[in-house]
PDB file of N, CA and C in Angstrom:
ATOM      1  N   UNK I   1     -21.378-112.290 -77.441  1.00 50.00           N
ATOM      2  CA  UNK I   1     -20.298-111.837 -78.230  1.00 50.00           C
ATOM      3  C   UNK I   1     -18.585-112.695 -77.977  1.00 50.00           C
ATOM      4  N   UNK I   2     -18.120-113.038 -78.629  1.00 49.00           N
ATOM      5  CA  UNK I   2     -16.612-113.530 -78.357  1.00 49.00           C
ATOM      6  C   UNK I   2     -15.859-112.532 -77.711  1.00 49.00           C
ATOM      7  N   UNK I   3     -14.825-112.962 -77.018  1.00 45.00           N
ATOM      8  CA  UNK I   3     -13.866-111.943 -76.593  1.00 45.00           C
ATOM      9  C   UNK I   3     -12.919-111.579 -77.647  1.00 45.00           C
ATOM     10  N   UNK I   4     -12.406-110.475 -78.106  1.00 44.00           N
ATOM     11  CA  UNK I   4     -11.552-109.990 -78.896  1.00 44.00           C
ATOM     12  C   UNK I   4     -10.339-110.791 -78.880  1.00 44.00           C
ATOM     13  N   UNK I   5      -9.611-111.063 -79.779  1.00 45.00           N
ATOM     14  CA  UNK I   5      -8.120-111.754 -79.522  1.00 45.00           C
ATOM     15  C   UNK I   5      -7.173-110.989 -78.887  1.00 45.00           C
ATOM     16  N   UNK I   6      -6.397-111.400 -78.021  1.00 46.00           N
ATOM     17  CA  UNK I   6      -5.480-111.111 -76.953  1.00 46.00           C
ATOM     18  C   UNK I   6      -4.399-110.507 -78.364  1.00 46.00           C
ATOM     19  N   UNK I   7      -3.764-109.244 -77.807  1.00 40.00           N
ATOM     20  CA  UNK I   7      -2.784-108.543 -78.713  1.00 40.00           C
ATOM     21  C   UNK I   7      -1.465-109.499 -78.546  1.00 40.00           C
ATOM     22  N   UNK I   8      -0.810-109.824 -79.699  1.00 41.00           N
ATOM     23  CA  UNK I   8       0.152-110.295 -79.398  1.00 41.00           C
ATOM     24  C   UNK I   8       1.470-109.374 -79.427  1.00 41.00           C
ATOM     25  N   UNK I   9       2.355-110.304 -78.355  1.00 38.00           N
ATOM     26  CA  UNK I   9       3.452-109.169 -77.964  1.00 38.00           C
ATOM     27  C   UNK I   9       4.528-109.879 -79.014  1.00 38.00           C
ATOM     28  N   UNK I  10       5.433-108.935 -79.063  1.00 34.00           N
ATOM     29  CA  UNK I  10       6.643-109.098 -79.922  1.00 34.00           C
ATOM     30  C   UNK I  10       7.727-110.007 -79.387  1.00 34.00           C
ATOM     31  N   UNK I  11       8.314-110.775 -79.902  1.00 36.00           N
ATOM     32  CA  UNK I  11       9.511-111.487 -79.043  1.00 36.00           C
ATOM     33  C   UNK I  11      10.706-110.818 -80.050  1.00 36.00           C
ATOM     34  N   UNK I  12      10.564-109.836 -80.989  1.00 33.00           N
ATOM     35  CA  UNK I  12      11.750-109.741 -81.721  1.00 33.00           C
ATOM     36  C   UNK I  12      12.924-109.177 -81.065  1.00 33.00           C
ATOM     37  N   UNK I  13      13.803-109.660 -81.547  1.00 36.00           N
ATOM     38  CA  UNK I  13      15.038-108.951 -80.847  1.00 36.00           C
ATOM     39  C   UNK I  13      15.904-108.163 -81.938  1.00 36.00           C
ATOM     40  N   UNK I  14      16.384-107.315 -81.538  1.00 40.00           N
ATOM     41  CA  UNK I  14      16.995-106.308 -82.676  1.00 40.00           C
ATOM     42  C   UNK I  14      18.439-106.927 -83.123  1.00 40.00           C
ATOM     43  N   UNK I  15      18.364-107.236 -84.319  1.00 44.00           N
ATOM     44  CA  UNK I  15      19.888-107.943 -84.692  1.00 44.00           C
ATOM     45  C   UNK I  15      20.203-107.482 -86.286  1.00 44.00           C
ATOM     46  N   UNK I  16      21.497-107.552 -86.779  1.00 44.00           N
ATOM     47  CA  UNK I  16      21.684-107.326 -87.710  1.00 44.00           C
ATOM     48  C   UNK I  16      21.591-108.331 -88.816  1.00 44.00           C
ATOM     49  N   UNK I  17      21.588-108.135 -90.107  1.00 46.00           N
ATOM     50  CA  UNK I  17      21.595-109.345 -90.986  1.00 46.00           C
ATOM     51  C   UNK I  17      22.955-109.766 -91.126  1.00 46.00           C
ATOM     52  N   UNK I  18      23.160-111.322 -90.942  1.00 44.00           N
ATOM     53  CA  UNK I  18      24.214-111.699 -91.167  1.00 44.00           C
ATOM     54  C   UNK I  18      24.913-111.180 -92.657  1.00 44.00           C
ATOM     55  N   UNK I  19      26.319-111.303 -92.375  1.00 44.00           N
ATOM     56  CA  UNK I  19      27.229-111.127 -94.117  1.00 44.00           C
ATOM     57  C   UNK I  19      26.895-112.129 -95.062  1.00 44.00           C
ATOM     58  N   UNK I  20      26.450-111.770 -95.944  1.00 49.00           N
ATOM     59  CA  UNK I  20      26.008-112.900 -97.023  1.00 49.00           C
ATOM     60  C   UNK I  20      27.661-112.583 -98.110  1.00 49.00           C
ATOM     61  N   UNK I  21      28.191-113.788 -98.169  1.00 52.00           N
ATOM     62  CA  UNK I  21      28.942-113.928 -99.202  1.00 52.00           C
ATOM     63  C   UNK I  21      29.996-112.321 -99.256  1.00 52.00           C
ATOM     64  N   UNK I  22      30.582-112.001 -97.844  1.00 72.00           N
ATOM     65  CA  UNK I  22      31.275-110.910 -97.826  1.00 72.00           C
ATOM     66  C   UNK I  22      30.624-109.506 -97.890  1.00 72.00           C
ATOM     67  N   UNK I  23      29.270-109.410 -97.974  1.00 82.00           N
ATOM     68  CA  UNK I  23      28.533-107.834 -97.875  1.00 82.00           C
ATOM     69  C   UNK I  23      28.658-107.460 -96.831  1.00 82.00           C
ATOM     70  N   UNK I  24      28.724-106.057 -96.539  1.00 83.00           N
ATOM     71  CA  UNK I  24      28.749-105.350 -95.507  1.00 83.00           C
ATOM     72  C   UNK I  24      27.827-105.183 -95.094  1.00 83.00           C
ATOM     73  N   UNK I  25      26.976-105.016 -93.676  1.00 85.00           N
ATOM     74  CA  UNK I  25      26.103-104.629 -93.515  1.00 85.00           C
ATOM     75  C   UNK I  25      25.686-103.094 -93.152  1.00 85.00           C
ATOM     76  N   UNK I  26      26.758-102.344 -93.419  1.00 88.00           N
ATOM     77  CA  UNK I  26      26.363-100.790 -93.168  1.00 88.00           C
ATOM     78  C   UNK I  26      26.221-100.402 -91.996  1.00 88.00           C
ATOM     79  N   UNK I  27      27.033-101.250 -90.879  1.00 90.00           N
ATOM     80  CA  UNK I  27      27.073-100.917 -89.235  1.00 90.00           C
ATOM     81  C   UNK I  27      28.764-101.023 -89.295  1.00 90.00           C
ATOM     82  N   UNK I  28      28.939-100.061 -88.694  1.00 93.00           N
ATOM     83  CA  UNK I  28      30.782-100.216 -88.187  1.00 93.00           C
ATOM     84  C   UNK I  28      30.200-100.706 -87.162  1.00 93.00           C
ATOM     85  N   UNK I  29      31.278-101.429 -86.702  1.00 94.00           N
ATOM     86  CA  UNK I  29      31.658-102.599 -85.933  1.00 94.00           C
ATOM     87  C   UNK I  29      33.058-101.737 -84.827  1.00 94.00           C
ATOM     88  N   UNK I  30      32.439-101.259 -83.831  1.00 94.00           N
ATOM     89  CA  UNK I  30      33.218-100.525 -82.761  1.00 94.00           C
ATOM     90  C   UNK I  30      33.032-101.436 -81.037  1.00 94.00           C
ATOM     91  N   UNK I  31      33.926-100.801 -80.173  1.00 94.00           N
ATOM     92  CA  UNK I  31      33.616-101.535 -79.234  1.00 94.00           C
ATOM     93  C   UNK I  31      32.427-100.651 -78.537  1.00 94.00           C
ATOM     94  N   UNK I  32      31.598 -99.731 -78.891  1.00 92.00           N
ATOM     95  CA  UNK I  32      30.488 -99.078 -78.289  1.00 92.00           C
ATOM     96  C   UNK I  32      29.529-100.171 -78.110  1.00 92.00           C
ATOM     97  N   UNK I  33      29.293-101.240 -79.293  1.00 82.00           N
ATOM     98  CA  UNK I  33      28.345-102.153 -79.168  1.00 82.00           C
ATOM     99  C   UNK I  33      28.928-103.401 -78.701  1.00 82.00           C
ATOM    100  N   UNK I  34      29.859-103.445 -77.636  1.00 90.00           N
ATOM    101  CA  UNK I  34      30.166-104.650 -76.774  1.00 90.00           C
ATOM    102  C   UNK I  34      29.137-105.298 -76.160  1.00 90.00           C
ATOM    103  N   UNK I  35      28.198-104.800 -75.874  1.00 91.00           N
ATOM    104  CA  UNK I  35      27.175-105.192 -74.716  1.00 91.00           C
ATOM    105  C   UNK I  35      25.805-105.654 -75.847  1.00 91.00           C
ATOM    106  N   UNK I  36      26.155-105.927 -77.133  1.00 91.00           N
ATOM    107  CA  UNK I  36      24.974-106.385 -77.979  1.00 91.00           C
ATOM    108  C   UNK I  36      25.701-107.662 -78.701  1.00 91.00           C
ATOM    109  N   UNK I  37      25.122-108.566 -78.872  1.00 95.00           N
ATOM    110  CA  UNK I  37      25.391-109.904 -79.627  1.00 95.00           C
ATOM    111  C   UNK I  37      24.755-109.466 -81.146  1.00 95.00           C
ATOM    112  N   UNK I  38      25.878-109.442 -82.164  1.00 93.00           N
ATOM    113  CA  UNK I  38      25.193-109.098 -83.281  1.00 93.00           C
ATOM    114  C   UNK I  38      25.742-110.005 -84.807  1.00 93.00           C
ATOM    115  N   UNK I  39      25.144-110.430 -85.318  1.00 93.00           N
ATOM    116  CA  UNK I  39      25.287-111.462 -86.640  1.00 93.00           C
ATOM    117  C   UNK I  39      26.329-111.074 -87.039  1.00 93.00           C
ATOM    118  N   UNK I  40      26.481-109.612 -87.920  1.00 93.00           N
ATOM    119  CA  UNK I  40      27.593-109.190 -88.501  1.00 93.00           C
ATOM    120  C   UNK I  40      28.732-109.055 -87.501  1.00 93.00           C
ATOM    121  N   UNK I  41      28.881-109.170 -86.285  1.00 94.00           N
ATOM    122  CA  UNK I  41      30.080-109.323 -85.536  1.00 94.00           C
ATOM    123  C   UNK I  41      30.331-110.860 -85.647  1.00 94.00           C
ATOM    124  N   UNK I  42      29.730-111.580 -85.366  1.00 95.00           N
ATOM    125  CA  UNK I  42      29.970-113.098 -85.574  1.00 95.00           C
ATOM    126  C   UNK I  42      30.660-113.300 -86.798  1.00 95.00           C
ATOM    127  N   UNK I  43      30.072-112.867 -87.721  1.00 94.00           N
ATOM    128  CA  UNK I  43      30.652-113.337 -89.144  1.00 94.00           C
ATOM    129  C   UNK I  43      32.020-112.715 -89.190  1.00 94.00           C
ATOM    130  N   UNK I  44      32.215-111.412 -88.498  1.00 95.00           N
ATOM    131  CA  UNK I  44      33.411-110.966 -88.817  1.00 95.00           C
ATOM    132  C   UNK I  44      34.637-111.752 -87.993  1.00 95.00           C
ATOM    133  N   UNK I  45      34.240-112.174 -86.416  1.00 96.00           N
ATOM    134  CA  UNK I  45      34.605-112.947 -85.993  1.00 96.00           C
ATOM    135  C   UNK I  45      35.306-114.332 -86.380  1.00 96.00           C
ATOM    136  N   UNK I  46      34.205-114.923 -87.028  1.00 96.00           N
ATOM    137  CA  UNK I  46      34.506-116.138 -87.839  1.00 96.00           C
ATOM    138  C   UNK I  46      35.580-116.171 -88.807  1.00 96.00           C
ATOM    139  N   UNK I  47      35.597-115.334 -89.727  1.00 96.00           N
ATOM    140  CA  UNK I  47      36.060-114.654 -90.817  1.00 96.00           C
ATOM    141  C   UNK I  47      37.924-114.705 -90.212  1.00 96.00           C
ATOM    142  N   UNK I  48      37.708-113.722 -89.323  1.00 97.00           N
ATOM    143  CA  UNK I  48      38.872-113.385 -88.618  1.00 97.00           C
ATOM    144  C   UNK I  48      39.822-114.781 -87.919  1.00 97.00           C
ATOM    145  N   UNK I  49      38.972-115.310 -87.525  1.00 97.00           N
ATOM    146  CA  UNK I  49      39.489-116.939 -86.867  1.00 97.00           C
ATOM    147  C   UNK I  49      40.028-117.696 -88.027  1.00 97.00           C
ATOM    148  N   UNK I  50      39.202-117.716 -89.015  1.00 96.00           N
ATOM    149  CA  UNK I  50      39.775-118.579 -90.576  1.00 96.00           C
ATOM    150  C   UNK I  50      40.788-117.770 -90.842  1.00 96.00           C
ATOM    151  N   UNK I  51      41.269-116.761 -90.684  1.00 96.00           N
ATOM    152  CA  UNK I  51      42.650-115.880 -91.290  1.00 96.00           C
ATOM    153  C   UNK I  51      43.500-116.328 -90.340  1.00 96.00           C
ATOM    154  N   UNK I  52      43.484-116.660 -89.260  1.00 96.00           N
ATOM    155  CA  UNK I  52      44.695-117.136 -88.379  1.00 96.00           C
ATOM    156  C   UNK I  52      44.724-116.177 -87.195  1.00 96.00           C
ATOM    157  N   UNK I  53      43.306-115.363 -86.943  1.00 96.00           N
ATOM    158  CA  UNK I  53      43.637-114.564 -85.822  1.00 96.00           C
ATOM    159  C   UNK I  53      42.754-115.463 -84.428  1.00 96.00           C
ATOM    160  N   UNK I  54      43.449-115.045 -83.685  1.00 95.00           N
ATOM    161  CA  UNK I  54      43.012-115.564 -82.095  1.00 95.00           C
ATOM    162  C   UNK I  54      42.233-115.083 -81.314  1.00 95.00           C
ATOM    163  N   UNK I  55      40.984-115.129 -81.836  1.00 96.00           N
ATOM    164  CA  UNK I  55      39.747-114.174 -80.677  1.00 96.00           C
ATOM    165  C   UNK I  55      38.648-115.306 -80.830  1.00 96.00           C
ATOM    166  N   UNK I  56      37.934-114.707 -79.505  1.00 96.00           N
ATOM    167  CA  UNK I  56      36.545-115.218 -79.623  1.00 96.00           C
ATOM    168  C   UNK I  56      35.375-115.042 -80.295  1.00 96.00           C
ATOM    169  N   UNK I  57      34.915-115.958 -80.792  1.00 97.00           N
ATOM    170  CA  UNK I  57      33.404-115.714 -81.872  1.00 97.00           C
ATOM    171  C   UNK I  57      32.586-115.876 -80.735  1.00 97.00           C
ATOM    172  N   UNK I  58      31.989-114.645 -80.290  1.00 97.00           N
ATOM    173  CA  UNK I  58      30.951-114.381 -79.209  1.00 97.00           C
ATOM    174  C   UNK I  58      29.829-113.353 -79.961  1.00 97.00           C
ATOM    175  N   UNK I  59      30.427-112.765 -80.958  1.00 96.00           N
ATOM    176  CA  UNK I  59      29.079-111.826 -81.540  1.00 96.00           C
ATOM    177  C   UNK I  59      29.396-110.610 -81.054  1.00 96.00           C
ATOM    178  N   UNK I  60      30.315-110.036 -80.131  1.00 96.00           N
ATOM    179  CA  UNK I  60      30.180-108.883 -79.253  1.00 96.00           C
ATOM    180  C   UNK I  60      31.588-108.273 -79.911  1.00 96.00           C
ATOM    181  N   UNK I  61      31.685-107.234 -80.211  1.00 96.00           N
ATOM    182  CA  UNK I  61      32.918-106.441 -80.893  1.00 96.00           C
ATOM    183  C   UNK I  61      33.316-105.792 -79.320  1.00 96.00           C
ATOM    184  N   UNK I  62      34.480-106.495 -78.778  1.00 95.00           N
ATOM    185  CA  UNK I  62      34.894-105.828 -77.779  1.00 95.00           C
ATOM    186  C   UNK I  62      36.718-105.617 -77.789  1.00 95.00           C
ATOM    187  N   UNK I  63      37.138-105.576 -76.851  1.00 95.00           N
ATOM    188  CA  UNK I  63      38.840-104.875 -76.907  1.00 95.00           C
ATOM    189  C   UNK I  63      39.412-105.899 -77.649  1.00 95.00           C
ATOM    190  N   UNK I  64      39.249-107.554 -77.927  1.00 95.00           N
ATOM    191  CA  UNK I  64      40.031-108.721 -78.341  1.00 95.00           C
ATOM    192  C   UNK I  64      39.882-108.130 -79.786  1.00 95.00           C
ATOM    193  N   UNK I  65      38.616-108.012 -80.497  1.00 95.00           N
ATOM    194  CA  UNK I  65      38.242-108.390 -81.511  1.00 95.00           C
ATOM    195  C   UNK I  65      38.698-106.678 -82.259  1.00 95.00           C
ATOM    196  N   UNK I  66      38.794-105.807 -81.550  1.00 96.00           N
ATOM    197  CA  UNK I  66      39.483-104.430 -81.988  1.00 96.00           C
ATOM    198  C   UNK I  66      41.213-104.666 -82.062  1.00 96.00           C
ATOM    199  N   UNK I  67      42.005-105.191 -81.306  1.00 96.00           N
ATOM    200  CA  UNK I  67      43.090-105.263 -81.471  1.00 96.00           C
ATOM    201  C   UNK I  67      43.296-106.076 -82.347  1.00 96.00           C
ATOM    202  N   UNK I  68      42.709-107.587 -82.588  1.00 96.00           N
ATOM    203  CA  UNK I  68      42.927-107.774 -83.793  1.00 96.00           C
ATOM    204  C   UNK I  68      42.567-107.207 -85.158  1.00 96.00           C
ATOM    205  N   UNK I  69      41.557-106.275 -85.201  1.00 96.00           N
ATOM    206  CA  UNK I  69      41.198-105.675 -86.083  1.00 96.00           C
ATOM    207  C   UNK I  69      42.463-104.419 -86.710  1.00 96.00           C
ATOM    208  N   UNK I  70      42.876-103.915 -85.505  1.00 95.00           N
ATOM    209  CA  UNK I  70      44.119-103.263 -85.570  1.00 95.00           C
ATOM    210  C   UNK I  70      45.424-103.994 -86.442  1.00 95.00           C
ATOM    211  N   UNK I  71      45.685-104.928 -85.790  1.00 95.00           N
ATOM    212  CA  UNK I  71      46.498-106.044 -86.287  1.00 95.00           C
ATOM    213  C   UNK I  71      46.175-106.455 -87.673  1.00 95.00           C
ATOM    214  N   UNK I  72      45.199-106.898 -88.383  1.00 96.00           N
ATOM    215  CA  UNK I  72      44.849-106.896 -89.667  1.00 96.00           C
ATOM    216  C   UNK I  72      45.178-105.620 -90.197  1.00 96.00           C
ATOM    217  N   UNK I  73      44.440-104.366 -90.064  1.00 95.00           N
ATOM    218  CA  UNK I  73      44.808-103.263 -90.610  1.00 95.00           C
ATOM    219  C   UNK I  73      46.193-103.080 -91.084  1.00 95.00           C
ATOM    220  N   UNK I  74      47.036-103.269 -90.317  1.00 94.00           N
ATOM    221  CA  UNK I  74      48.284-102.677 -90.303  1.00 94.00           C
ATOM    222  C   UNK I  74      49.264-104.180 -91.292  1.00 94.00           C
ATOM    223  N   UNK I  75      48.422-105.098 -90.689  1.00 95.00           N
ATOM    224  CA  UNK I  75      49.343-106.132 -91.497  1.00 95.00           C
ATOM    225  C   UNK I  75      48.984-105.968 -93.371  1.00 95.00           C
ATOM    226  N   UNK I  76      47.924-105.794 -93.646  1.00 94.00           N
ATOM    227  CA  UNK I  76      47.418-105.855 -94.944  1.00 94.00           C
ATOM    228  C   UNK I  76      47.809-104.175 -95.436  1.00 94.00           C
ATOM    229  N   UNK I  77      48.243-103.421 -94.736  1.00 94.00           N
ATOM    230  CA  UNK I  77      48.600-101.885 -95.016  1.00 94.00           C
ATOM    231  C   UNK I  77      47.444-101.189 -95.250  1.00 94.00           C
ATOM    232  N   UNK I  78      46.462-101.130 -94.508  1.00 93.00           N
ATOM    233  CA  UNK I  78      45.386-100.238 -94.611  1.00 93.00           C
ATOM    234  C   UNK I  78      45.465 -99.096 -94.019  1.00 93.00           C
ATOM    235  N   UNK I  79      45.220 -98.079 -94.578  1.00 87.00           N
ATOM    236  CA  UNK I  79      45.140 -96.765 -94.133  1.00 87.00           C
ATOM    237  C   UNK I  79      43.823 -96.252 -93.674  1.00 87.00           C
ATOM    238  N   UNK I  80      43.381 -96.374 -92.134  1.00 85.00           N
ATOM    239  CA  UNK I  80      42.260 -95.975 -91.827  1.00 85.00           C
ATOM    240  C   UNK I  80      42.128 -94.935 -90.825  1.00 85.00           C
ATOM    241  N   UNK I  81      40.987 -94.382 -91.059  1.00 81.00           N
ATOM    242  CA  UNK I  81      41.007 -92.883 -89.830  1.00 81.00           C
ATOM    243  C   UNK I  81      41.182 -93.051 -88.435  1.00 81.00           C
ATOM    244  N   UNK I  82      40.220 -94.368 -88.364  1.00 88.00           N
ATOM    245  CA  UNK I  82      40.191 -94.858 -87.000  1.00 88.00           C
ATOM    246  C   UNK I  82      40.357 -96.461 -86.627  1.00 88.00           C
ATOM    247  N   UNK I  83      41.570 -96.640 -86.186  1.00 90.00           N
ATOM    248  CA  UNK I  83      42.357 -98.154 -86.154  1.00 90.00           C
ATOM    249  C   UNK I  83      41.290 -98.689 -85.385  1.00 90.00           C
ATOM    250  N   UNK I  84      41.215-100.044 -85.636  1.00 93.00           N
ATOM    251  CA  UNK I  84      40.315-100.883 -84.494  1.00 93.00           C
ATOM    252  C   UNK I  84      38.943-101.107 -84.972  1.00 93.00           C
ATOM    253  N   UNK I  85      38.275-100.426 -85.975  1.00 94.00           N
ATOM    254  CA  UNK I  85      36.971 -99.923 -86.203  1.00 94.00           C
ATOM    255  C   UNK I  85      36.889-100.719 -87.445  1.00 94.00           C
ATOM    256  N   UNK I  86      35.772-101.666 -87.454  1.00 95.00           N
ATOM    257  CA  UNK I  86      35.513-102.318 -89.049  1.00 95.00           C
ATOM    258  C   UNK I  86      34.409-101.515 -89.718  1.00 95.00           C
ATOM    259  N   UNK I  87      34.630-100.957 -90.864  1.00 93.00           N
ATOM    260  CA  UNK I  87      33.962-100.116 -91.715  1.00 93.00           C
ATOM    261  C   UNK I  87      34.440-100.941 -93.336  1.00 93.00           C
ATOM    262  N   UNK I  88      33.611-100.215 -94.268  1.00 93.00           N
ATOM    263  CA  UNK I  88      33.537-101.021 -95.481  1.00 93.00           C
ATOM    264  C   UNK I  88      34.835-101.186 -95.824  1.00 93.00           C
ATOM    265  N   UNK I  89      35.898-100.547 -95.781  1.00 92.00           N
ATOM    266  CA  UNK I  89      37.286-100.776 -96.209  1.00 92.00           C
ATOM    267  C   UNK I  89      37.938-102.052 -95.742  1.00 92.00           C
ATOM    268  N   UNK I  90      37.865-101.952 -94.479  1.00 94.00           N
ATOM    269  CA  UNK I  90      38.418-103.452 -93.911  1.00 94.00           C
ATOM    270  C   UNK I  90      37.813-104.536 -94.040  1.00 94.00           C
ATOM    271  N   UNK I  91      36.284-104.530 -93.832  1.00 94.00           N
ATOM    272  CA  UNK I  91      35.482-105.555 -94.193  1.00 94.00           C
ATOM    273  C   UNK I  91      35.797-106.081 -95.523  1.00 94.00           C
ATOM    274  N   UNK I  92      35.736-105.303 -96.641  1.00 93.00           N
ATOM    275  CA  UNK I  92      36.066-105.640 -97.944  1.00 93.00           C
ATOM    276  C   UNK I  92      37.721-106.592 -98.148  1.00 93.00           C
ATOM    277  N   UNK I  93      38.320-105.963 -97.085  1.00 94.00           N
ATOM    278  CA  UNK I  93      39.961-106.568 -97.276  1.00 94.00           C
ATOM    279  C   UNK I  93      39.733-107.995 -96.827  1.00 94.00           C
ATOM    280  N   UNK I  94      39.005-107.962 -95.823  1.00 94.00           N
ATOM    281  CA  UNK I  94      38.953-109.331 -95.018  1.00 94.00           C
ATOM    282  C   UNK I  94      38.012-110.326 -95.945  1.00 94.00           C
ATOM    283  N   UNK I  95      37.356-110.024 -96.763  1.00 91.00           N
ATOM    284  CA  UNK I  95      36.291-110.979 -97.233  1.00 91.00           C
ATOM    285  C   UNK I  95      36.612-110.899 -98.635  1.00 91.00           C
ATOM    286  N   UNK I  96      37.272-110.583 -99.353  1.00 87.00           N
ATOM    287  CA  UNK I  96      38.197-110.531-100.366  1.00 87.00           C
ATOM    288  C   UNK I  96      38.508-111.845-100.803  1.00 87.00           C
TER     289      UNK I  96
END
């Protein structure tokens, strides 16, 4: 009798779907996630760089990204509950 097939190990890494045409992923971007590389953070950073903000595009939402977000919020007159955190209002303003 042949040996049963070996169990396949998952090599899946948890990621968030990248933003498509400005759609928000549903995940707030905060510095609590700085240890994780995320596709939605990369999309946000790339769009911020294209808008003229000088930040590193590395997929990690750290202090530099949060500071640029706070500057973006102030520049665009966004009234937000927690400055420096990207939620649906801030995301939509950047991707419109």
